[in-house]
PDB file of C-alpha atoms in Angstrom:
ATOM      1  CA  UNK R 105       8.397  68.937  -3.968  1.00 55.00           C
ATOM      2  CA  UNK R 106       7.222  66.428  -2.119  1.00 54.00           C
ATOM      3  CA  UNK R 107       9.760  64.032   0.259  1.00 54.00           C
ATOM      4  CA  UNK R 108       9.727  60.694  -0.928  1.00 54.00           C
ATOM      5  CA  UNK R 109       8.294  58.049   1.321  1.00 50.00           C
ATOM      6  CA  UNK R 110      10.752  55.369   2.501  1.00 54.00           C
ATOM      7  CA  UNK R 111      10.015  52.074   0.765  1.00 56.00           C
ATOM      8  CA  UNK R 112       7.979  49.904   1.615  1.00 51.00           C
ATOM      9  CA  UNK R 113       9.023  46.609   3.410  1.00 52.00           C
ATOM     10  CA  UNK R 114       9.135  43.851   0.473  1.00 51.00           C
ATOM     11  CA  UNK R 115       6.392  41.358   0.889  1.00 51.00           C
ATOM     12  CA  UNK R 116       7.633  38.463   3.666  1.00 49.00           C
ATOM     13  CA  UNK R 117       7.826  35.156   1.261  1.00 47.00           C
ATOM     14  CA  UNK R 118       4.867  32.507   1.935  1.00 44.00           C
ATOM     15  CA  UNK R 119       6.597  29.136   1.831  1.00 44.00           C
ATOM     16  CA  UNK R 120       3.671  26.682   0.112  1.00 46.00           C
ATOM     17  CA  UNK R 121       6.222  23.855  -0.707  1.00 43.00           C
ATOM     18  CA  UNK R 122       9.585  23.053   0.666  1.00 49.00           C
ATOM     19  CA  UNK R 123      12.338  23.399  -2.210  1.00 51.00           C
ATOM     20  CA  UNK R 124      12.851  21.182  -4.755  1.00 54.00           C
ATOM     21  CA  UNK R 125      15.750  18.718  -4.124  1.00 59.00           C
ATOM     22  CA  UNK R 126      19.120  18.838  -5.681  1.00 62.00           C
ATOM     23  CA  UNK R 127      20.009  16.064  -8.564  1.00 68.00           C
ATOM     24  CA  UNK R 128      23.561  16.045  -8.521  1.00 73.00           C
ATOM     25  CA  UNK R 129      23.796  13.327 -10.318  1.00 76.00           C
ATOM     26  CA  UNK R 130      23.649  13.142 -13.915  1.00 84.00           C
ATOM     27  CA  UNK R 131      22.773   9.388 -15.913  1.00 82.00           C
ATOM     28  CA  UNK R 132      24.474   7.795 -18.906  1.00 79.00           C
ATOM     29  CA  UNK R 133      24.381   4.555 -20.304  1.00 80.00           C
ATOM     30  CA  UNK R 134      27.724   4.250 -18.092  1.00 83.00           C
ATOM     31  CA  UNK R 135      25.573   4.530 -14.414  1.00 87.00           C
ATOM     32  CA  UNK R 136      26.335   1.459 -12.688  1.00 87.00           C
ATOM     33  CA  UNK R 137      22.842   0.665 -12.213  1.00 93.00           C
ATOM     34  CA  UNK R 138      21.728   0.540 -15.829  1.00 94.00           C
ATOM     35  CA  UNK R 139      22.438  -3.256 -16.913  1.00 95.00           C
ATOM     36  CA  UNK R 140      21.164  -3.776 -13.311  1.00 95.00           C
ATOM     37  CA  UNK R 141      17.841  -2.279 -14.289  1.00 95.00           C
ATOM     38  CA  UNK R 142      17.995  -3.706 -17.847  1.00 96.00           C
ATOM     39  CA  UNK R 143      19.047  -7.454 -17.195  1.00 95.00           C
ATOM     40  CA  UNK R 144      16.054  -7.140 -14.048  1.00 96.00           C
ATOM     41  CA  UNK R 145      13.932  -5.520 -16.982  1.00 96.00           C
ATOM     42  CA  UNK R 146      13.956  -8.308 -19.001  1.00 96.00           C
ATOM     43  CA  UNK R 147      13.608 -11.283 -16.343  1.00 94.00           C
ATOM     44  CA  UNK R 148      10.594  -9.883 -15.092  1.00 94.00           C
ATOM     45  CA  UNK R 149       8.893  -9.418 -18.017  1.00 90.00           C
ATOM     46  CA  UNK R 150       8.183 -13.365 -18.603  1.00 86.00           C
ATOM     47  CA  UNK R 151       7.114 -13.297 -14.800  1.00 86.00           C
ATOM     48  CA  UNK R 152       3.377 -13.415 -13.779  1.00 86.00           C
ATOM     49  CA  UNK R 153       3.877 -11.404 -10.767  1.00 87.00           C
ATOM     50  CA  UNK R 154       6.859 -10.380  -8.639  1.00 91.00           C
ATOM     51  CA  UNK R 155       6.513 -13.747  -6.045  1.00 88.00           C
ATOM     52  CA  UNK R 156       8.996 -15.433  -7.475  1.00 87.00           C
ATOM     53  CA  UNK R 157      11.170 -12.839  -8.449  1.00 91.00           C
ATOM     54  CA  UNK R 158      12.146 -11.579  -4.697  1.00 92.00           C
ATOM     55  CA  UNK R 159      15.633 -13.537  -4.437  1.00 93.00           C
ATOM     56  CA  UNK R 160      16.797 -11.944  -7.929  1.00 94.00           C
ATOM     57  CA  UNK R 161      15.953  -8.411  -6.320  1.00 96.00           C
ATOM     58  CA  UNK R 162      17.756  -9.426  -3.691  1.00 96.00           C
ATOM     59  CA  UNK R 163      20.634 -10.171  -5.442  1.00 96.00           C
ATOM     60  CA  UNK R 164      20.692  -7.374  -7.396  1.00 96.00           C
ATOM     61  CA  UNK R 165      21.120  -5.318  -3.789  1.00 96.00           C
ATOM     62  CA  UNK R 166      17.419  -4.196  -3.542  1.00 96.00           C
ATOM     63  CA  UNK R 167      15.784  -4.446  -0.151  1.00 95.00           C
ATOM     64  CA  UNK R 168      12.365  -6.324   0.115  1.00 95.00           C
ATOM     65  CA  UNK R 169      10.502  -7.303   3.441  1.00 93.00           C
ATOM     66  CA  UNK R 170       8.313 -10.174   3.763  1.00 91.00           C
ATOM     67  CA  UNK R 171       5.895 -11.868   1.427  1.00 88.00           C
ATOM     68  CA  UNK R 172       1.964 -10.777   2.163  1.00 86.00           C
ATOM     69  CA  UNK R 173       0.238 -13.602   0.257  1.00 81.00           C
ATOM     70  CA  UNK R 174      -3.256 -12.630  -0.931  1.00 72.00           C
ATOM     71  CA  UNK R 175      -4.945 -15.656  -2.176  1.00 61.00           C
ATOM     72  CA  UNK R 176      -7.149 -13.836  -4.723  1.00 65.00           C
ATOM     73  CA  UNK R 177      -3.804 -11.610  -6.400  1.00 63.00           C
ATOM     74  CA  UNK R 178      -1.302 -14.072  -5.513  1.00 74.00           C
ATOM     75  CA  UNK R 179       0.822 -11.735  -3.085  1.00 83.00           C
ATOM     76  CA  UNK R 180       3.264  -9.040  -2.476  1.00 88.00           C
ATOM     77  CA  UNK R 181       6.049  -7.809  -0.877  1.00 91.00           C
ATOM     78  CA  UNK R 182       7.944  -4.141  -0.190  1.00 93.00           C
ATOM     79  CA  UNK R 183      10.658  -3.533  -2.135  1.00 94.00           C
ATOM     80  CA  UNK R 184      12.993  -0.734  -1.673  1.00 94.00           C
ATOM     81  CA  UNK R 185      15.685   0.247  -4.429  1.00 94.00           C
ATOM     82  CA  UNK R 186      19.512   0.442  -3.569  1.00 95.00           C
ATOM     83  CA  UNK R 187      20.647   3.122  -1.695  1.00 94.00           C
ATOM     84  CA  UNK R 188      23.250   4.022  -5.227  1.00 92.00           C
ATOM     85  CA  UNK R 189      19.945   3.532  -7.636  1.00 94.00           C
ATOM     86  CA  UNK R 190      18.013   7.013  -8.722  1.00 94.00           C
ATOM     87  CA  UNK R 191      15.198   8.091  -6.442  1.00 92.00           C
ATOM     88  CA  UNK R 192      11.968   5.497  -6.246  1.00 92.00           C
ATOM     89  CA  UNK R 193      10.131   8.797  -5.326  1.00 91.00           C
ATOM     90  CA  UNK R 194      11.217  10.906  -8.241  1.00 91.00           C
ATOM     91  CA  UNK R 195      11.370   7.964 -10.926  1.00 90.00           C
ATOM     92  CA  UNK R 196       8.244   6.417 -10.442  1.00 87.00           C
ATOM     93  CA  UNK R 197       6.609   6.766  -7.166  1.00 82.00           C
ATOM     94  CA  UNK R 198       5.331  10.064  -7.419  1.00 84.00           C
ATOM     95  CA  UNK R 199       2.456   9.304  -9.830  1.00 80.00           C
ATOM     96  CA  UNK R 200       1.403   7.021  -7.035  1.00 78.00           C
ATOM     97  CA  UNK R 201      -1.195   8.004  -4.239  1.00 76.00           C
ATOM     98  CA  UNK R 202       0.163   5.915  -1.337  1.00 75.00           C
ATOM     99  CA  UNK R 203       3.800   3.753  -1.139  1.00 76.00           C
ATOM    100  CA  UNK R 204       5.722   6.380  -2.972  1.00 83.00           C
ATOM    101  CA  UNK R 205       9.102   5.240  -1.943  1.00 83.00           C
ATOM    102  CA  UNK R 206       8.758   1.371  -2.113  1.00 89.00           C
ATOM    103  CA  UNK R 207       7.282  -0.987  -5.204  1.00 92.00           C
ATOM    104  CA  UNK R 208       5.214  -3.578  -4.183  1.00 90.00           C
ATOM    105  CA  UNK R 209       4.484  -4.854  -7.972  1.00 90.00           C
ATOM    106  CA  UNK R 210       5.144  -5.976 -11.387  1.00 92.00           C
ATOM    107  CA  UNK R 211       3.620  -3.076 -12.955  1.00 92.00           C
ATOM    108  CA  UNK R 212       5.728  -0.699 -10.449  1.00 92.00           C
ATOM    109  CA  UNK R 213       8.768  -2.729 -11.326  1.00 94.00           C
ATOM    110  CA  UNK R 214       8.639  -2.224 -14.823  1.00 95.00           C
ATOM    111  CA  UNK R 215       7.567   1.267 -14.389  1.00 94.00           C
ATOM    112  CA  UNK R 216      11.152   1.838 -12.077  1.00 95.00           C
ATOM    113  CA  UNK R 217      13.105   0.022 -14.566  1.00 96.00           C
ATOM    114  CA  UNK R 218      11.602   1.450 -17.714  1.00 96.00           C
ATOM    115  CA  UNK R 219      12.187   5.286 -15.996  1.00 95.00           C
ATOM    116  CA  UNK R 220      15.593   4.701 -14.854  1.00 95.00           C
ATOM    117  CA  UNK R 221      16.627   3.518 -18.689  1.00 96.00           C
ATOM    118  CA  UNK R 222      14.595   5.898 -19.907  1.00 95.00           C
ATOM    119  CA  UNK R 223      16.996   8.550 -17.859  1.00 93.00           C
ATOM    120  CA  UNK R 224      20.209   7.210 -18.749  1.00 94.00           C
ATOM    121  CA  UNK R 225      19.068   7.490 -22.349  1.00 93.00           C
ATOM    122  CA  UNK R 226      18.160  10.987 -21.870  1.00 93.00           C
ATOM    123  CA  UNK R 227      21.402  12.569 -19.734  1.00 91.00           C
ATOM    124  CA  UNK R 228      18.996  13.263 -17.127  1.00 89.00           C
ATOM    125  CA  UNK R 229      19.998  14.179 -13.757  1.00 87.00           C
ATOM    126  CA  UNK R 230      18.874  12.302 -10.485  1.00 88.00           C
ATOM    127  CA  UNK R 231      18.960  12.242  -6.477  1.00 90.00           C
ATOM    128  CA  UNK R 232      19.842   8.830  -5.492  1.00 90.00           C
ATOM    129  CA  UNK R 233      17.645   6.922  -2.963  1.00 88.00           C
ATOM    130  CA  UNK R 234      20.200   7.288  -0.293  1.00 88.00           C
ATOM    131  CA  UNK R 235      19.831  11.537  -0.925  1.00 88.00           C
ATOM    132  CA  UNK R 236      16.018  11.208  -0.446  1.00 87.00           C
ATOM    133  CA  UNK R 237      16.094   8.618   2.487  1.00 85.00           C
ATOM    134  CA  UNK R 238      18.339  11.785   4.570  1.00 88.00           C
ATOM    135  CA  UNK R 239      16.264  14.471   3.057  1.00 84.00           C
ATOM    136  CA  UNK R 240      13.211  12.395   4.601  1.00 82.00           C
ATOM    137  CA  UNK R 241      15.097  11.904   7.480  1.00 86.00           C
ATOM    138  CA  UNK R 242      15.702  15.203   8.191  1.00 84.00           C
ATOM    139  CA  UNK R 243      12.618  16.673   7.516  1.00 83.00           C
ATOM    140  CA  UNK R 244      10.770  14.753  10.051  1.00 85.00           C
ATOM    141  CA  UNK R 245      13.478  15.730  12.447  1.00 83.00           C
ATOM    142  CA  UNK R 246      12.641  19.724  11.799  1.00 78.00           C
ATOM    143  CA  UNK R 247       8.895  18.721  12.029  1.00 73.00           C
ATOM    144  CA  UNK R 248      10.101  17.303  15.499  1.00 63.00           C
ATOM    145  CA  UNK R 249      11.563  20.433  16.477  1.00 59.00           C
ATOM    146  CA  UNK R 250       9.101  22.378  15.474  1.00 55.00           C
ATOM    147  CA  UNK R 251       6.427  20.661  17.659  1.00 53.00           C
ATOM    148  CA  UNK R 252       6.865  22.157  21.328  1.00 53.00           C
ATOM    149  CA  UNK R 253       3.796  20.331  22.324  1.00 53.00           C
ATOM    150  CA  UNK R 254       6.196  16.803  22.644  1.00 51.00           C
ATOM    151  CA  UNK R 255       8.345  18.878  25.092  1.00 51.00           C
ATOM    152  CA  UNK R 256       6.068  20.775  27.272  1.00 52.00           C
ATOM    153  CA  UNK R 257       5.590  19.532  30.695  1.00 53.00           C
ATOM    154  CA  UNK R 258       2.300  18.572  31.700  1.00 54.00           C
ATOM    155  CA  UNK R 259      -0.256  21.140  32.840  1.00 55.00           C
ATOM    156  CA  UNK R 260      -0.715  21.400  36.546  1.00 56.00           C
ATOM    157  CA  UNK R 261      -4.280  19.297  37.806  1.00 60.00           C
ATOM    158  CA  UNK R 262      -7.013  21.826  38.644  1.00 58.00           C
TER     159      UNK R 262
END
């Protein structure tokens, strides 16, 4: 009878994509930010663009920087969600190829909105923008550490 050979080592795991994040929230028509969304919802929609429509965000306890006016579209401005509101990323900025975590128009506002009643209808769960601003955060401090190019010393001159 032949001895059996010990087993082989299992195969070391290849790490393509970090982990998804953790919702730990879960939406109902009860989330403090859904007549937020829904009352914002309905202003906008009678707006042309989102120009005039910056001191209502603000109110509402979304962030926006200043106003880039464009003569040919009008202008724009960044707008981050509240820190309590679900995920800009996950909601709607994902399907976006640049500005993921910030809206800069009407369409994107309506898109935000729309998603964020369209999970409170559904019992979905969420990360809040506050969970993915520390999960950003924190990445970028691992790529930091990870980089021991920034903290080597200079090499000598020849």
């Amino acid at each position: 009878i032949a001895a059996q050979s010990p087993a082989a080592p299992p195969p070391a795991t290849v790490a393509t994509q970090p982990p998804a994040p953790a919702k730990s929230h879960v939406a109902s028509a009860a989330s403090p930010w859904v007549d937020v969304c829904t009352d914002l919802l309905a202003a906008i929609e009678n707006q042309k663009g989102i120009m005039g429509f910056r001191n209502r965000l603000v109110k509402a306890g979304f962030r926006c920087g200043q106003p880039i006016v464009k003569c040919s579209k009008g202008g724009y401005y960044e707008i981050s969600v509240p820190l309590t509101f679900p995920c800009c990323y996950d909601v709607a900025g994902k399907d976006y190829a640049s500005n993921q975590d910030m809206l800069r128009s009407k369409p994107q506002l309506v898109k935000y909105f729309e998603a964020c009643l369209a999970l409170a209808q559904s019992g979905g769960a969420y990360r809040t923008q506050s969970e993915r601003d520390e999960e950003r955060r924190a990445a970028m401090e691992s790529s930091d550490d990870d980089d021991d190019d920034d903290d080597a010393a200079p090499a000598p001159a020849p």
